[in-house]
Coordinates of C-alpha atoms and ligand atoms in Angstrom, one line a residue:
M1 CA 12.6 240.2 259.9
N2 CA 10.5 239.1 256.9
A3 CA 12.1 241.9 254.8
L4 CA 15.4 240.0 255.3
V5 CA 14.2 236.4 255.3
E6 CA 12.3 236.5 252.1
P7 CA 15.2 237.8 249.9
A8 CA 17.5 235.3 251.6
V9 CA 15.2 232.3 250.9
S10 CA 14.5 233.6 247.5
L11 CA 18.3 233.7 246.7
L12 CA 18.7 230.1 248.0
K13 CA 15.8 229.0 245.8
Q14 CA 17.2 230.8 242.8
A15 CA 20.6 229.2 243.3
K16 CA 19.0 225.7 243.6
Q17 CA 16.9 226.3 240.5
V18 CA 19.9 227.4 238.5
H19 CA 22.4 224.8 239.7
G20 CA 20.4 221.9 241.0
D21 CA 22.7 219.1 242.4
A22 CA 25.7 221.2 241.4
L23 CA 25.1 223.5 244.4
V24 CA 26.4 222.8 247.9
Y25 CA 26.6 224.7 251.2
P26 CA 30.0 224.4 253.0
C27 CA 28.9 225.4 256.5
S28 CA 31.3 226.8 259.2
M29 CA 28.8 225.9 262.0
G30 CA 28.7 229.5 263.2
L31 CA 25.6 231.5 263.9
E32 CA 25.1 232.3 260.2
G33 CA 25.3 228.5 259.5
S34 CA 22.4 228.1 262.0
V35 CA 20.2 230.4 260.0
L36 CA 21.1 228.9 256.6
V37 CA 20.7 225.2 257.7
D38 CA 17.3 226.2 259.2
M39 CA 16.2 227.9 256.0
I40 CA 17.5 225.1 253.7
S41 CA 15.8 222.4 255.8
K42 CA 12.5 224.3 256.5
H43 CA 12.0 225.2 252.9
G44 CA 12.9 221.7 251.6
L45 CA 15.6 223.1 249.3
N46 CA 17.7 219.9 249.4
I47 CA 21.0 221.7 249.2
P48 CA 23.7 219.4 250.7
V49 CA 25.3 220.8 253.8
M50 CA 28.9 220.0 254.4
T51 CA 31.5 221.1 256.9
L52 CA 35.3 220.9 257.4
D53 CA 36.7 218.9 260.2
T54 CA 40.3 220.3 260.4
G55 CA 41.1 218.1 263.4
R56 CA 41.4 221.2 265.6
L57 CA 37.7 222.0 266.1
P58 CA 36.2 222.8 269.5
Q59 CA 33.8 220.3 271.0
A60 CA 31.0 222.8 270.8
T61 CA 31.2 222.6 267.0
Y62 CA 30.8 218.8 267.0
D63 CA 27.9 219.3 269.4
V64 CA 26.1 221.7 267.0
I65 CA 26.6 219.4 264.1
T66 CA 24.9 216.7 266.1
A67 CA 22.1 219.1 267.1
F68 CA 21.4 220.0 263.5
E69 CA 21.2 216.4 262.4
A70 CA 18.8 215.6 265.2
R71 CA 16.6 218.7 264.7
Y72 CA 16.4 218.5 260.9
G73 CA 16.8 214.7 260.2
I74 CA 19.8 215.4 257.9
R75 CA 23.3 214.1 257.7
I76 CA 26.0 216.7 257.4
Q77 CA 28.8 215.7 255.2
V78 CA 32.1 216.1 257.1
L79 CA 35.2 216.7 255.1
F80 CA 38.6 215.8 256.3
P81 CA 42.1 216.8 255.2
D82 CA 44.4 214.3 253.6
C83 CA 46.1 212.6 256.5
H84 CA 49.4 212.2 254.7
E85 CA 49.5 215.9 253.9
V86 CA 48.8 216.8 257.6
E87 CA 51.4 214.3 258.8
A88 CA 54.1 215.7 256.4
M89 CA 53.3 219.3 257.4
V90 CA 53.4 218.6 261.2
R91 CA 56.5 216.5 260.8
E92 CA 58.3 219.4 259.2
Y93 CA 56.9 222.4 261.2
G94 CA 55.3 221.1 264.4
V95 CA 51.8 220.8 265.6
N96 CA 51.4 224.5 266.3
L97 CA 53.0 225.8 263.1
F98 CA 50.3 228.4 262.6
R99 CA 51.9 230.5 265.4
K100 CA 55.3 230.6 263.8
S101 CA 54.4 232.8 260.8
V102 CA 51.6 234.1 258.6
E103 CA 52.9 231.8 255.8
L104 CA 52.8 228.7 257.9
R105 CA 49.3 229.7 259.2
K106 CA 48.1 230.0 255.6
Q107 CA 49.8 226.6 254.8
C108 CA 47.9 225.0 257.7
C109 CA 44.6 226.5 256.5
E110 CA 45.3 225.4 253.0
V111 CA 46.0 221.8 254.0
R112 CA 43.3 221.4 256.6
K113 CA 40.6 223.6 254.9
V114 CA 41.1 224.8 251.4
R115 CA 42.2 221.5 249.8
P116 CA 39.4 219.4 251.4
L117 CA 36.9 222.0 250.3
M118 CA 38.2 222.1 246.8
R119 CA 37.9 218.3 246.5
A120 CA 34.3 218.7 247.6
L121 CA 33.7 221.4 245.1
E122 CA 35.0 219.4 242.1
G123 CA 32.3 219.1 239.5
K124 CA 30.1 221.7 241.3
E125 CA 28.9 224.9 239.8
A126 CA 28.1 227.0 242.9
W127 CA 28.2 227.2 246.7
V128 CA 26.4 229.1 249.4
T129 CA 28.2 231.1 252.0
G130 CA 27.1 232.7 255.3
R131 CA 29.2 235.8 254.8
R132 CA 27.9 239.2 255.9
R133 CA 29.0 242.6 254.8
Q134 CA 29.3 243.9 258.4
Q135 CA 31.6 241.1 259.5
S136 CA 34.8 242.9 258.6
K137 CA 36.2 245.7 256.4
G138 CA 37.4 243.0 254.1
R139 CA 33.8 241.9 253.4
A140 CA 32.4 245.4 252.8
D141 CA 32.4 245.2 249.0
L142 CA 31.0 241.7 248.5
Q143 CA 28.1 241.1 246.1
S144 CA 25.1 238.8 246.8
V145 CA 26.2 236.6 243.8
E146 CA 29.8 236.5 242.8
T147 CA 31.7 234.6 240.2
D148 CA 35.2 233.0 240.5
S149 CA 37.2 234.9 237.9
V150 CA 39.1 231.8 236.8
Y151 CA 36.6 229.0 236.7
G152 CA 33.3 230.7 236.9
L153 CA 32.2 228.9 240.1
K154 CA 29.3 231.0 241.6
K155 CA 29.1 232.0 245.2
Y156 CA 25.8 233.0 246.7
N157 CA 25.7 235.2 249.9
P158 CA 22.1 235.2 251.1
L159 CA 22.9 236.9 254.4
L160 CA 25.0 239.6 253.0
E161 CA 22.9 242.5 254.3
W162 CA 22.1 241.0 257.7
S163 CA 23.5 242.5 260.9
L164 CA 24.6 240.4 263.8
D165 CA 21.4 241.4 265.6
D166 CA 19.3 240.2 262.6
V167 CA 21.1 236.8 262.8
W168 CA 20.5 236.5 266.5
S169 CA 16.8 237.5 266.1
Y170 CA 16.3 234.8 263.5
V171 CA 18.0 232.1 265.7
K172 CA 16.0 233.1 268.8
E173 CA 12.7 233.5 267.1
N174 CA 13.0 230.2 265.3
D175 CA 14.6 228.3 268.2
V176 CA 17.4 227.2 266.0
P177 CA 20.4 225.2 267.5
Y178 CA 23.6 227.2 267.6
N179 CA 27.2 226.9 268.7
R180 CA 27.3 227.6 272.5
L181 CA 30.6 229.4 272.1
H182 CA 28.6 232.4 270.9
D183 CA 27.2 232.7 274.4
A184 CA 30.8 233.1 275.6
H185 CA 31.4 236.1 273.3
Y186 CA 32.9 234.2 270.4
Q187 CA 31.6 235.6 267.1
S188 CA 33.5 234.0 264.2
I189 CA 34.3 230.4 265.2
G190 CA 36.9 228.2 263.6
C191 CA 39.6 225.9 264.9
E192 CA 39.9 226.0 268.7
C193 CA 43.5 227.0 268.7
C194 CA 42.9 229.9 266.3
T195 CA 39.7 231.4 267.8
R196 CA 39.1 233.5 270.8
A197 CA 36.3 235.5 272.3
I198 CA 36.1 239.2 271.4
T199 CA 35.5 242.3 273.5
V200 CA 33.1 245.2 273.1
G201 CA 34.0 247.3 270.0
E202 CA 36.1 244.7 268.3
D203 CA 35.5 243.7 264.7
E204 CA 33.4 240.5 264.5
R205 CA 36.4 238.6 263.1
A206 CA 38.9 240.0 265.5
G207 CA 38.9 236.7 267.3
R208 CA 40.4 234.8 264.4
W209 CA 44.3 234.6 264.1
W210 CA 44.3 237.7 266.5
W211 CA 48.1 237.5 267.0
E212 CA 48.6 238.5 263.4
N213 CA 46.8 241.8 263.9
D214 CA 46.4 242.3 260.3
E215 CA 43.0 242.9 258.5
V216 CA 44.2 241.4 255.3
A217 CA 45.4 238.2 256.9
A218 CA 42.2 237.6 258.7
E219 CA 40.9 235.2 256.1
C220 CA 41.9 231.6 255.7
G221 CA 41.9 231.0 252.0
L222 CA 38.4 229.7 251.4
H223 CA 36.8 232.9 250.1
V224 CA 39.4 234.7 248.0
M225 CA 40.7 231.9 246.0
S226 CA 40.3 229.8 242.9
I227 CA 40.9 226.2 242.1
K228 CA 44.1 227.3 240.3
Q229 CA 45.3 229.1 243.4
V230 CA 44.8 225.9 245.5
V231 CA 46.9 223.8 243.1
G232 CA 49.6 226.4 243.1
E233 CA 49.3 227.9 239.6
I234 CA 48.3 231.3 241.1
E235 CA 50.0 232.6 244.1
D236 CA 47.6 234.8 246.0
G237 CA 44.6 233.5 247.9
E238 CA 42.9 234.4 251.1
G239 CA 39.8 233.2 252.7
I240 CA 35.6 230.7 256.1
Ligands
SF4_301 S1 42.4 227.9 261.6 FE1 44.4 227.5 262.6 S2 44.5 225.3 263.1 FE2 42.7 225.7 261.7 S3 43.5 225.2 259.7 FE3 43.8 227.5 260.0 S4 45.8 227.7 260.9 FE4 45.3 225.5 261.0

């Protein structure tokens, strides 16, 4: 375990040293989030932890936010979408628009996730992610430190080489709070309506937007994007 923990902590320290207050950790409150919140708190790294409240989260996610705050004595910054944007979108397409088409699902993710995150990243230089190479084929080629090709925003991936078993081992050995949905065979946890449990042999992210059945579409816009993409100057963008 130490062979994985030390490089991960080292990368977090390096990121903090380089970027200082311009570094943040937008946490998805999944199992990897448990590891990173524990590392950041235990090592006194003072990296602000934030999370996105899309308005469609499962209760278990609010409960793990509360558990983190109680355990580590921190306040997690909760980001909300613009209520006027959500109202306009729902007025036009309905509350379950994400089931109607891939485009509307991406629009919902953009309004509820990507735009709030981009507002939080304004003026920042870098962010930490909990992505792991093994989570999906689409994450196989990630690097531990990446740069947004348009604006130069750095992304640090301290858990890149961790397996799911490694993550579980850390959480259990350190008695870290975690989202109880993981005990019900949920792996990648997002909005309640867009997340399901997975079965043996399925890709870890197969429980996200499963009805689309498309590897490329199984991202929400947070991790293959740029600020320009979010404001519409560039068309492509995929992404927690
Ligand atoms: S995960 Fe589903 S409900 Fe949540 S923002 Fe994306 S499309 Fe909307």
